[in-house]
Amino acid sequence: MYRFSISWSRILPNGTKSQVNTAGIDYYNRLIDELLKNGIIPMITLFHWDTPAALTGDWMNEKTIEHFVDYARICFENFGDRVKYWVTFNEPHVYAVVGFTEGVFAPGIKEPMTSTYLVAHNQLKAHALTYHIYDTEYRAVQQGRIGISLDCDGFMPLNNSSEDDVAAAERAYQFQLGWFGHPIFKGDYPDVMKEFISRRSKEEGLEKSRLPEFGEDWISKIKGTADFLGIQNYTSRFIKYSKSKVGEVGWTYDQDSEQITDSSWTVSTGSSWLYHMGTSEIVELGF
C-alpha cells in the first residue's frame, strides 16, 4: 500500500468547484494507474495542511467546510473507482496548534485565544460530512473505506505516585488524541477538555468557553464517522502537573501541565523534539 496526499489547490486552484484543473486530475489518475499496474494499493489523504490560499479565512471560516466537501466529492468521482482507502485529514491537531497557536506551519497565524479550537471544530464537521457523502453516495458502488489519521505522543506521569501527575498525563492524551478521536468514536469533546477550557475562559473574563460547542445534531453526525483510525506516534514525554499562570493562553496552557524530557533520552534525528526512548517503553494510547 502507498499512501499519498492530494493537493487541494492542484485540483481546485481557487479552492472552490467553480474552477477545476483537469491537468491536476490527469496527474493523479496517472499516478493511481501506475501504482495499480505495479501491484501497489493506493491510499489517498485528502488534506495534509495545504488549504488553498484563495479561500478567505482558511479553516476559521465555516464556508471552508462546504468547499472541502465539494473537493472531496470531485476526488471520489474521479478516483474512487480505483481507490478503496481514504483519509479525510492528516494530523488535524498539528494543523490547528502549530498553524494557529504557534504560527510555525502554514498559515502562520499566532492567535491562541479562539482560532485553534475553531479550526479543529470546523475540520471535524468537514470530516463528518465527507464521511456521510462517501457512505451514502459512493460506498455501495466503489466499495471503499474512509477514516482519519491522528497523531499522538506517548504521555507518562513524571511521578506515578502523584495523583496530579497521573491526571495530567491522561489530560494530555485527551487534549491531543481525544480532541478529535472522542467526537468521532464516542460523541462530543472529552469532558476534561470542556471542563478545563471553560474554567480557564472564565478566569480570562470571557462570557463563554473558547471551545466551541456541538449541538446534538452535530454530535450525532460526527459520532461513528470512521471505518478505521490511523495513529501516528513519533515521540514521548513525561507529564507534570503545573497550574498555568494568568496571561498564559491557549491549547498548551489550558491543560495545566508541563511536558518534560529525560536527560537519558537521545535525539534520534535532526529534529530537536523527536526523542528515542528505546523499545522497552510501551505506551498505551487511548481516549
PDB file of C-alpha atoms in Angstrom:
ATOM      1  CA  MET A   1       0.000   0.000   0.000  1.00  0.00           C
ATOM      2  CA  TYR A   2       1.166   3.518  -0.833  1.00  0.00           C
ATOM      3  CA  ARG A   3      -0.412   6.451   0.959  1.00  0.00           C
ATOM      4  CA  PHE A   4      -0.140   9.845  -0.672  1.00  0.00           C
ATOM      5  CA  SER A   5      -1.794  13.237  -0.227  1.00  0.00           C
ATOM      6  CA  ILE A   6      -3.677  15.101  -2.901  1.00  0.00           C
ATOM      7  CA  SER A   7      -3.081  18.820  -3.138  1.00  0.00           C
ATOM      8  CA  TRP A   8      -6.472  20.519  -2.894  1.00  0.00           C
ATOM      9  CA  SER A   9      -5.337  23.539  -4.936  1.00  0.00           C
ATOM     10  CA  ARG A  10      -3.939  21.254  -7.629  1.00  0.00           C
ATOM     11  CA  ILE A  11      -7.497  20.030  -8.208  1.00  0.00           C
ATOM     12  CA  LEU A  12      -9.318  23.302  -7.445  1.00  0.00           C
ATOM     13  CA  PRO A  13      -6.895  26.237  -7.928  1.00  0.00           C
ATOM     14  CA  ASN A  14      -9.125  28.764  -6.170  1.00  0.00           C
ATOM     15  CA  GLY A  15     -10.348  26.231  -3.616  1.00  0.00           C
ATOM     16  CA  THR A  16     -13.879  26.020  -4.992  1.00  0.00           C
ATOM     17  CA  LYS A  17     -15.641  23.841  -7.536  1.00  0.00           C
ATOM     18  CA  SER A  18     -16.037  26.857  -9.845  1.00  0.00           C
ATOM     19  CA  GLN A  19     -12.614  26.119 -11.322  1.00  0.00           C
ATOM     20  CA  VAL A  20     -11.493  22.510 -11.836  1.00  0.00           C
ATOM     21  CA  ASN A  21      -7.951  21.815 -13.020  1.00  0.00           C
ATOM     22  CA  THR A  22      -8.255  18.790 -15.310  1.00  0.00           C
ATOM     23  CA  ALA A  23      -4.466  18.605 -15.637  1.00  0.00           C
ATOM     24  CA  GLY A  24      -4.252  18.003 -11.905  1.00  0.00           C
ATOM     25  CA  ILE A  25      -6.859  15.267 -12.100  1.00  0.00           C
ATOM     26  CA  ASP A  26      -4.988  13.685 -15.016  1.00  0.00           C
ATOM     27  CA  TYR A  27      -1.773  13.696 -12.983  1.00  0.00           C
ATOM     28  CA  TYR A  28      -3.308  11.806 -10.074  1.00  0.00           C
ATOM     29  CA  ASN A  29      -5.062   9.394 -12.440  1.00  0.00           C
ATOM     30  CA  ARG A  30      -1.706   8.518 -13.984  1.00  0.00           C
ATOM     31  CA  LEU A  31      -0.193   8.049 -10.526  1.00  0.00           C
ATOM     32  CA  ILE A  32      -3.030   5.773  -9.374  1.00  0.00           C
ATOM     33  CA  ASP A  33      -2.931   3.726 -12.577  1.00  0.00           C
ATOM     34  CA  GLU A  34       0.839   3.275 -12.310  1.00  0.00           C
ATOM     35  CA  LEU A  35       0.579   2.145  -8.694  1.00  0.00           C
ATOM     36  CA  LEU A  36      -2.072  -0.434  -9.546  1.00  0.00           C
ATOM     37  CA  LYS A  37      -0.103  -1.615 -12.572  1.00  0.00           C
ATOM     38  CA  ASN A  38       2.747  -2.426 -10.204  1.00  0.00           C
ATOM     39  CA  GLY A  39       0.563  -4.186  -7.654  1.00  0.00           C
ATOM     40  CA  ILE A  40       0.564  -1.287  -5.163  1.00  0.00           C
ATOM     41  CA  ILE A  41      -2.691  -0.357  -3.406  1.00  0.00           C
ATOM     42  CA  PRO A  42      -3.262   3.425  -3.362  1.00  0.00           C
ATOM     43  CA  MET A  43      -4.467   5.192  -0.216  1.00  0.00           C
ATOM     44  CA  ILE A  44      -5.413   8.855  -0.549  1.00  0.00           C
ATOM     45  CA  THR A  45      -5.220  11.583   2.085  1.00  0.00           C
ATOM     46  CA  LEU A  46      -7.477  14.476   1.162  1.00  0.00           C
ATOM     47  CA  PHE A  47      -5.984  17.105   3.463  1.00  0.00           C
ATOM     48  CA  HIS A  48      -2.398  17.388   4.660  1.00  0.00           C
ATOM     49  CA  TRP A  49      -2.249  21.036   5.785  1.00  0.00           C
ATOM     50  CA  ASP A  50      -2.418  22.719   2.349  1.00  0.00           C
ATOM     51  CA  THR A  51      -5.530  24.883   2.357  1.00  0.00           C
ATOM     52  CA  PRO A  52      -5.821  26.822  -0.930  1.00  0.00           C
ATOM     53  CA  ALA A  53      -4.591  30.360  -0.337  1.00  0.00           C
ATOM     54  CA  ALA A  54      -7.558  31.796  -2.230  1.00  0.00           C
ATOM     55  CA  LEU A  55     -10.028  30.707   0.460  1.00  0.00           C
ATOM     56  CA  THR A  56     -10.760  33.629   2.773  1.00  0.00           C
ATOM     57  CA  GLY A  57     -10.248  32.919   6.441  1.00  0.00           C
ATOM     58  CA  ASP A  58      -8.747  29.466   5.974  1.00  0.00           C
ATOM     59  CA  TRP A  59     -10.424  26.951   8.338  1.00  0.00           C
ATOM     60  CA  MET A  60     -11.575  29.724  10.664  1.00  0.00           C
ATOM     61  CA  ASN A  61     -14.264  30.389   8.065  1.00  0.00           C
ATOM     62  CA  GLU A  62     -17.150  27.917   8.223  1.00  0.00           C
ATOM     63  CA  LYS A  63     -17.607  28.235   4.441  1.00  0.00           C
ATOM     64  CA  THR A  64     -14.382  26.250   4.045  1.00  0.00           C
ATOM     65  CA  ILE A  65     -16.330  23.198   5.214  1.00  0.00           C
ATOM     66  CA  GLU A  66     -18.567  23.384   2.151  1.00  0.00           C
ATOM     67  CA  HIS A  67     -15.611  23.910  -0.187  1.00  0.00           C
ATOM     68  CA  PHE A  68     -13.774  20.937   1.291  1.00  0.00           C
ATOM     69  CA  VAL A  69     -16.801  18.693   0.829  1.00  0.00           C
ATOM     70  CA  ASP A  70     -17.033  19.793  -2.821  1.00  0.00           C
ATOM     71  CA  TYR A  71     -13.343  18.985  -3.279  1.00  0.00           C
ATOM     72  CA  ALA A  72     -13.767  15.564  -1.657  1.00  0.00           C
ATOM     73  CA  ARG A  73     -16.712  14.762  -3.896  1.00  0.00           C
ATOM     74  CA  ILE A  74     -14.667  15.573  -7.010  1.00  0.00           C
ATOM     75  CA  CYS A  75     -11.935  13.228  -5.761  1.00  0.00           C
ATOM     76  CA  PHE A  76     -14.411  10.423  -5.097  1.00  0.00           C
ATOM     77  CA  GLU A  77     -15.915  10.855  -8.559  1.00  0.00           C
ATOM     78  CA  ASN A  78     -12.581  10.869 -10.385  1.00  0.00           C
ATOM     79  CA  PHE A  79     -10.511   8.395  -8.364  1.00  0.00           C
ATOM     80  CA  GLY A  80     -12.924   6.303  -6.325  1.00  0.00           C
ATOM     81  CA  ASP A  81     -13.365   3.587  -8.950  1.00  0.00           C
ATOM     82  CA  ARG A  82      -9.773   2.513  -8.199  1.00  0.00           C
ATOM     83  CA  VAL A  83      -9.019   3.962  -4.739  1.00  0.00           C
ATOM     84  CA  LYS A  84     -10.536   1.980  -1.867  1.00  0.00           C
ATOM     85  CA  TYR A  85      -8.898   3.694   1.112  1.00  0.00           C
ATOM     86  CA  TRP A  86      -9.455   7.343   2.000  1.00  0.00           C
ATOM     87  CA  VAL A  87      -8.122   9.538   4.833  1.00  0.00           C
ATOM     88  CA  THR A  88     -10.014  12.800   5.283  1.00  0.00           C
ATOM     89  CA  PHE A  89      -7.490  14.697   7.440  1.00  0.00           C
ATOM     90  CA  ASN A  90      -3.907  14.018   8.388  1.00  0.00           C
ATOM     91  CA  GLU A  91      -2.956  15.101  11.925  1.00  0.00           C
ATOM     92  CA  PRO A  92      -5.519  17.896  12.339  1.00  0.00           C
ATOM     93  CA  HIS A  93      -4.141  18.554  15.833  1.00  0.00           C
ATOM     94  CA  VAL A  94      -0.820  19.647  14.305  1.00  0.00           C
ATOM     95  CA  TYR A  95      -2.505  21.881  11.756  1.00  0.00           C
ATOM     96  CA  ALA A  96      -4.615  23.596  14.419  1.00  0.00           C
ATOM     97  CA  VAL A  97      -1.908  24.054  17.052  1.00  0.00           C
ATOM     98  CA  VAL A  98       1.264  24.581  15.032  1.00  0.00           C
ATOM     99  CA  GLY A  99      -0.541  26.581  12.350  1.00  0.00           C
ATOM    100  CA  PHE A 100      -2.773  28.764  14.526  1.00  0.00           C
ATOM    101  CA  THR A 101      -1.344  28.820  18.070  1.00  0.00           C
ATOM    102  CA  GLU A 102       2.388  28.703  17.397  1.00  0.00           C
ATOM    103  CA  GLY A 103       2.235  30.128  13.885  1.00  0.00           C
ATOM    104  CA  VAL A 104       5.125  27.934  12.713  1.00  0.00           C
ATOM    105  CA  PHE A 105       3.323  25.974   9.986  1.00  0.00           C
ATOM    106  CA  ALA A 106       1.028  27.468   7.357  1.00  0.00           C
ATOM    107  CA  PRO A 107      -0.965  29.650   7.541  1.00  0.00           C
ATOM    108  CA  GLY A 108       1.390  31.055  10.206  1.00  0.00           C
ATOM    109  CA  ILE A 109      -1.230  32.571  12.493  1.00  0.00           C
ATOM    110  CA  LYS A 110      -0.477  33.206  16.187  1.00  0.00           C
ATOM    111  CA  GLU A 111      -3.896  33.581  17.736  1.00  0.00           C
ATOM    112  CA  PRO A 112      -4.223  31.076  20.593  1.00  0.00           C
ATOM    113  CA  MET A 113      -7.377  32.534  22.119  1.00  0.00           C
ATOM    114  CA  THR A 114     -10.006  31.098  19.760  1.00  0.00           C
ATOM    115  CA  SER A 115      -8.584  30.234  16.328  1.00  0.00           C
ATOM    116  CA  THR A 116      -7.062  26.886  17.255  1.00  0.00           C
ATOM    117  CA  TYR A 117     -10.274  25.408  18.629  1.00  0.00           C
ATOM    118  CA  LEU A 118     -12.414  26.925  15.865  1.00  0.00           C
ATOM    119  CA  VAL A 119     -10.195  25.422  13.145  1.00  0.00           C
ATOM    120  CA  ALA A 120     -10.427  21.975  14.749  1.00  0.00           C
ATOM    121  CA  HIS A 121     -14.184  22.366  15.183  1.00  0.00           C
ATOM    122  CA  ASN A 122     -14.710  23.127  11.510  1.00  0.00           C
ATOM    123  CA  GLN A 123     -12.419  20.312  10.398  1.00  0.00           C
ATOM    124  CA  LEU A 124     -14.365  17.806  12.492  1.00  0.00           C
ATOM    125  CA  LYS A 125     -17.566  18.967  10.804  1.00  0.00           C
ATOM    126  CA  ALA A 126     -15.947  18.678   7.368  1.00  0.00           C
ATOM    127  CA  HIS A 127     -14.674  15.205   8.202  1.00  0.00           C
ATOM    128  CA  ALA A 128     -18.144  14.050   9.240  1.00  0.00           C
ATOM    129  CA  LEU A 129     -19.909  15.471   6.192  1.00  0.00           C
ATOM    130  CA  THR A 130     -17.296  13.954   3.879  1.00  0.00           C
ATOM    131  CA  TYR A 131     -17.718  10.564   5.538  1.00  0.00           C
ATOM    132  CA  HIS A 132     -21.502  10.667   5.154  1.00  0.00           C
ATOM    133  CA  ILE A 133     -21.275  11.704   1.497  1.00  0.00           C
ATOM    134  CA  TYR A 134     -18.983   8.785   0.761  1.00  0.00           C
ATOM    135  CA  ASP A 135     -21.145   6.440   2.808  1.00  0.00           C
ATOM    136  CA  THR A 136     -24.433   7.384   1.168  1.00  0.00           C
ATOM    137  CA  GLU A 137     -23.401   8.250  -2.394  1.00  0.00           C
ATOM    138  CA  TYR A 138     -20.273   6.263  -3.270  1.00  0.00           C
ATOM    139  CA  ARG A 139     -19.654   3.325  -0.961  1.00  0.00           C
ATOM    140  CA  ALA A 140     -22.204   0.951  -2.496  1.00  0.00           C
ATOM    141  CA  VAL A 141     -20.575   1.173  -5.921  1.00  0.00           C
ATOM    142  CA  GLN A 142     -16.940   1.909  -5.051  1.00  0.00           C
ATOM    143  CA  GLN A 143     -16.729  -0.455  -2.050  1.00  0.00           C
ATOM    144  CA  GLY A 144     -14.125   1.653  -0.247  1.00  0.00           C
ATOM    145  CA  ARG A 145     -13.340   2.638   3.325  1.00  0.00           C
ATOM    146  CA  ILE A 146     -12.836   6.098   4.811  1.00  0.00           C
ATOM    147  CA  GLY A 147     -11.254   7.242   8.060  1.00  0.00           C
ATOM    148  CA  ILE A 148      -8.939   9.794   9.636  1.00  0.00           C
ATOM    149  CA  SER A 149      -5.292   9.862  10.740  1.00  0.00           C
ATOM    150  CA  LEU A 150      -4.445  11.369  14.137  1.00  0.00           C
ATOM    151  CA  ASP A 151      -1.094  11.956  15.789  1.00  0.00           C
ATOM    152  CA  CYS A 152      -0.446  11.289  19.451  1.00  0.00           C
ATOM    153  CA  ASP A 153       2.707  11.347  21.564  1.00  0.00           C
ATOM    154  CA  GLY A 154       3.253   8.922  24.413  1.00  0.00           C
ATOM    155  CA  PHE A 155       2.490  10.617  27.753  1.00  0.00           C
ATOM    156  CA  MET A 156       3.662   9.258  31.102  1.00  0.00           C
ATOM    157  CA  PRO A 157       3.257  10.851  34.528  1.00  0.00           C
ATOM    158  CA  LEU A 158       6.553  12.218  35.820  1.00  0.00           C
ATOM    159  CA  ASN A 159       5.708  10.791  39.233  1.00  0.00           C
ATOM    160  CA  ASN A 160       3.485   7.708  39.195  1.00  0.00           C
ATOM    161  CA  SER A 161       2.754   8.261  42.882  1.00  0.00           C
ATOM    162  CA  SER A 162       1.365  11.730  42.246  1.00  0.00           C
ATOM    163  CA  GLU A 163      -2.357  11.796  41.517  1.00  0.00           C
ATOM    164  CA  ASP A 164      -1.908  15.230  39.967  1.00  0.00           C
ATOM    165  CA  ASP A 165       0.764  13.986  37.544  1.00  0.00           C
ATOM    166  CA  VAL A 166      -1.251  10.879  36.644  1.00  0.00           C
ATOM    167  CA  ALA A 167      -4.317  13.022  35.921  1.00  0.00           C
ATOM    168  CA  ALA A 168      -2.207  15.491  33.905  1.00  0.00           C
ATOM    169  CA  ALA A 169      -0.834  12.675  31.726  1.00  0.00           C
ATOM    170  CA  GLU A 170      -4.361  11.461  30.995  1.00  0.00           C
ATOM    171  CA  ARG A 171      -5.385  15.049  30.172  1.00  0.00           C
ATOM    172  CA  ALA A 172      -2.527  15.234  27.682  1.00  0.00           C
ATOM    173  CA  TYR A 173      -3.999  12.247  25.832  1.00  0.00           C
ATOM    174  CA  GLN A 174      -7.457  13.766  25.875  1.00  0.00           C
ATOM    175  CA  PHE A 175      -6.243  17.165  24.645  1.00  0.00           C
ATOM    176  CA  GLN A 176      -4.318  15.587  21.755  1.00  0.00           C
ATOM    177  CA  LEU A 177      -5.858  12.275  20.690  1.00  0.00           C
ATOM    178  CA  GLY A 178      -9.231  12.695  22.374  1.00  0.00           C
ATOM    179  CA  TRP A 179      -9.742  16.165  20.902  1.00  0.00           C
ATOM    180  CA  PHE A 180     -10.611  14.531  17.577  1.00  0.00           C
ATOM    181  CA  GLY A 181     -10.996  10.864  18.482  1.00  0.00           C
ATOM    182  CA  HIS A 182     -13.618  11.376  21.176  1.00  0.00           C
ATOM    183  CA  PRO A 183     -16.142  13.220  18.971  1.00  0.00           C
ATOM    184  CA  ILE A 184     -15.690  10.642  16.204  1.00  0.00           C
ATOM    185  CA  PHE A 185     -15.832   7.478  18.293  1.00  0.00           C
ATOM    186  CA  LYS A 186     -17.699   8.434  21.467  1.00  0.00           C
ATOM    187  CA  GLY A 187     -19.533  11.658  20.704  1.00  0.00           C
ATOM    188  CA  ASP A 188     -18.596  15.261  21.614  1.00  0.00           C
ATOM    189  CA  TYR A 189     -15.353  16.584  23.051  1.00  0.00           C
ATOM    190  CA  PRO A 190     -13.809  14.913  26.122  1.00  0.00           C
ATOM    191  CA  ASP A 191     -15.381  16.128  29.353  1.00  0.00           C
ATOM    192  CA  VAL A 192     -11.993  17.150  30.724  1.00  0.00           C
ATOM    193  CA  MET A 193     -11.395  19.441  27.739  1.00  0.00           C
ATOM    194  CA  LYS A 194     -14.780  21.090  28.181  1.00  0.00           C
ATOM    195  CA  GLU A 195     -14.212  21.476  31.916  1.00  0.00           C
ATOM    196  CA  PHE A 196     -10.692  22.897  31.798  1.00  0.00           C
ATOM    197  CA  ILE A 197     -11.191  25.232  28.831  1.00  0.00           C
ATOM    198  CA  SER A 198     -14.442  26.541  30.295  1.00  0.00           C
ATOM    199  CA  ARG A 199     -12.763  27.253  33.638  1.00  0.00           C
ATOM    200  CA  ARG A 200      -9.787  28.920  32.006  1.00  0.00           C
ATOM    201  CA  SER A 201     -12.085  31.030  29.807  1.00  0.00           C
ATOM    202  CA  LYS A 202     -13.933  32.296  32.878  1.00  0.00           C
ATOM    203  CA  GLU A 203     -10.629  33.154  34.546  1.00  0.00           C
ATOM    204  CA  GLU A 204      -9.796  35.169  31.436  1.00  0.00           C
ATOM    205  CA  GLY A 205     -13.021  37.154  31.818  1.00  0.00           C
ATOM    206  CA  LEU A 206     -14.802  35.573  28.859  1.00  0.00           C
ATOM    207  CA  GLU A 207     -18.560  35.024  28.926  1.00  0.00           C
ATOM    208  CA  LYS A 208     -18.371  31.622  27.241  1.00  0.00           C
ATOM    209  CA  SER A 209     -15.798  28.921  26.689  1.00  0.00           C
ATOM    210  CA  ARG A 210     -13.182  29.290  23.973  1.00  0.00           C
ATOM    211  CA  LEU A 211     -14.004  25.697  23.000  1.00  0.00           C
ATOM    212  CA  PRO A 212     -16.967  25.791  20.586  1.00  0.00           C
ATOM    213  CA  GLU A 213     -19.943  23.563  21.348  1.00  0.00           C
ATOM    214  CA  PHE A 214     -21.512  20.926  19.144  1.00  0.00           C
ATOM    215  CA  GLY A 215     -25.294  20.823  19.141  1.00  0.00           C
ATOM    216  CA  GLU A 216     -26.968  17.448  19.470  1.00  0.00           C
ATOM    217  CA  ASP A 217     -27.399  17.259  15.698  1.00  0.00           C
ATOM    218  CA  TRP A 218     -23.669  17.647  15.090  1.00  0.00           C
ATOM    219  CA  ILE A 219     -22.771  15.228  17.867  1.00  0.00           C
ATOM    220  CA  SER A 220     -24.864  12.564  16.157  1.00  0.00           C
ATOM    221  CA  LYS A 221     -23.490  13.477  12.709  1.00  0.00           C
ATOM    222  CA  ILE A 222     -19.859  13.204  13.826  1.00  0.00           C
ATOM    223  CA  LYS A 223     -20.118  10.107  16.016  1.00  0.00           C
ATOM    224  CA  GLY A 224     -19.201   6.919  14.174  1.00  0.00           C
ATOM    225  CA  THR A 225     -17.687   8.610  11.120  1.00  0.00           C
ATOM    226  CA  ALA A 226     -14.612   6.417  10.645  1.00  0.00           C
ATOM    227  CA  ASP A 227     -14.202   2.963   9.153  1.00  0.00           C
ATOM    228  CA  PHE A 228     -10.646   2.975  10.504  1.00  0.00           C
ATOM    229  CA  LEU A 229      -8.360   5.141  12.620  1.00  0.00           C
ATOM    230  CA  GLY A 230      -4.757   5.880  11.724  1.00  0.00           C
ATOM    231  CA  ILE A 231      -2.400   6.662  14.635  1.00  0.00           C
ATOM    232  CA  GLN A 232       0.960   8.353  14.083  1.00  0.00           C
ATOM    233  CA  ASN A 233       3.210   8.226  17.132  1.00  0.00           C
ATOM    234  CA  TYR A 234       6.624   9.871  16.977  1.00  0.00           C
ATOM    235  CA  THR A 235       7.905  10.609  20.449  1.00  0.00           C
ATOM    236  CA  SER A 236       7.080  10.650  24.165  1.00  0.00           C
ATOM    237  CA  ARG A 237       7.100  12.999  27.127  1.00  0.00           C
ATOM    238  CA  PHE A 238       6.829  12.882  30.880  1.00  0.00           C
ATOM    239  CA  ILE A 239       3.931  14.990  32.109  1.00  0.00           C
ATOM    240  CA  LYS A 240       3.964  17.016  35.308  1.00  0.00           C
ATOM    241  CA  TYR A 241       1.026  18.891  36.791  1.00  0.00           C
ATOM    242  CA  SER A 242       1.638  22.611  36.526  1.00  0.00           C
ATOM    243  CA  LYS A 243      -1.010  25.251  37.120  1.00  0.00           C
ATOM    244  CA  SER A 244      -0.958  27.721  34.243  1.00  0.00           C
ATOM    245  CA  LYS A 245      -0.424  31.358  35.139  1.00  0.00           C
ATOM    246  CA  VAL A 246      -2.669  34.311  34.380  1.00  0.00           C
ATOM    247  CA  GLY A 247      -1.867  35.552  30.892  1.00  0.00           C
ATOM    248  CA  GLU A 248      -0.803  32.149  29.597  1.00  0.00           C
ATOM    249  CA  VAL A 249      -3.455  31.474  26.985  1.00  0.00           C
ATOM    250  CA  GLY A 250      -4.233  28.694  24.549  1.00  0.00           C
ATOM    251  CA  TRP A 251      -4.292  24.945  23.997  1.00  0.00           C
ATOM    252  CA  THR A 252      -0.934  24.325  25.669  1.00  0.00           C
ATOM    253  CA  TYR A 253      -1.811  26.176  28.874  1.00  0.00           C
ATOM    254  CA  ASP A 254      -5.417  25.010  29.049  1.00  0.00           C
ATOM    255  CA  GLN A 255      -4.110  21.609  30.163  1.00  0.00           C
ATOM    256  CA  ASP A 256      -2.449  22.752  33.420  1.00  0.00           C
ATOM    257  CA  SER A 257       0.578  20.577  32.745  1.00  0.00           C
ATOM    258  CA  GLU A 258       4.212  20.680  31.733  1.00  0.00           C
ATOM    259  CA  GLN A 259       5.950  18.366  29.261  1.00  0.00           C
ATOM    260  CA  ILE A 260       9.362  17.101  30.345  1.00  0.00           C
ATOM    261  CA  THR A 261      12.097  15.029  28.720  1.00  0.00           C
ATOM    262  CA  ASP A 262      14.690  12.891  30.497  1.00  0.00           C
ATOM    263  CA  SER A 263      18.416  13.534  30.177  1.00  0.00           C
ATOM    264  CA  SER A 264      18.952   9.857  29.309  1.00  0.00           C
ATOM    265  CA  TRP A 265      16.827  10.127  26.182  1.00  0.00           C
ATOM    266  CA  THR A 266      18.572  10.731  22.889  1.00  0.00           C
ATOM    267  CA  VAL A 267      17.549  12.882  19.951  1.00  0.00           C
ATOM    268  CA  SER A 268      17.483  10.226  17.246  1.00  0.00           C
ATOM    269  CA  THR A 269      17.192  12.580  14.264  1.00  0.00           C
ATOM    270  CA  GLY A 270      17.885  16.170  13.387  1.00  0.00           C
ATOM    271  CA  SER A 271      14.559  17.164  14.946  1.00  0.00           C
ATOM    272  CA  SER A 272      15.026  18.576  18.432  1.00  0.00           C
ATOM    273  CA  TRP A 273      11.558  17.431  19.551  1.00  0.00           C
ATOM    274  CA  LEU A 274      11.952  13.795  18.461  1.00  0.00           C
ATOM    275  CA  TYR A 275      13.343  11.636  21.262  1.00  0.00           C
ATOM    276  CA  HIS A 276      14.220   7.946  21.140  1.00  0.00           C
ATOM    277  CA  MET A 277      13.431   6.179  24.405  1.00  0.00           C
ATOM    278  CA  GLY A 278      14.232   2.579  23.477  1.00  0.00           C
ATOM    279  CA  THR A 279      11.989  -0.363  22.692  1.00  0.00           C
ATOM    280  CA  SER A 280      11.344  -1.148  26.358  1.00  0.00           C
ATOM    281  CA  GLU A 281       8.967   1.774  26.645  1.00  0.00           C
ATOM    282  CA  ILE A 282       5.418   0.795  25.687  1.00  0.00           C
ATOM    283  CA  VAL A 283       2.731   3.441  25.783  1.00  0.00           C
ATOM    284  CA  GLU A 284      -0.968   2.688  25.605  1.00  0.00           C
ATOM    285  CA  LEU A 285      -2.807   5.241  23.513  1.00  0.00           C
ATOM    286  CA  GLY A 286      -6.427   5.879  24.364  1.00  0.00           C
ATOM    287  CA  PHE A 287      -9.208   8.404  24.621  1.00  0.00           C
TER     288      PHE A 287
END
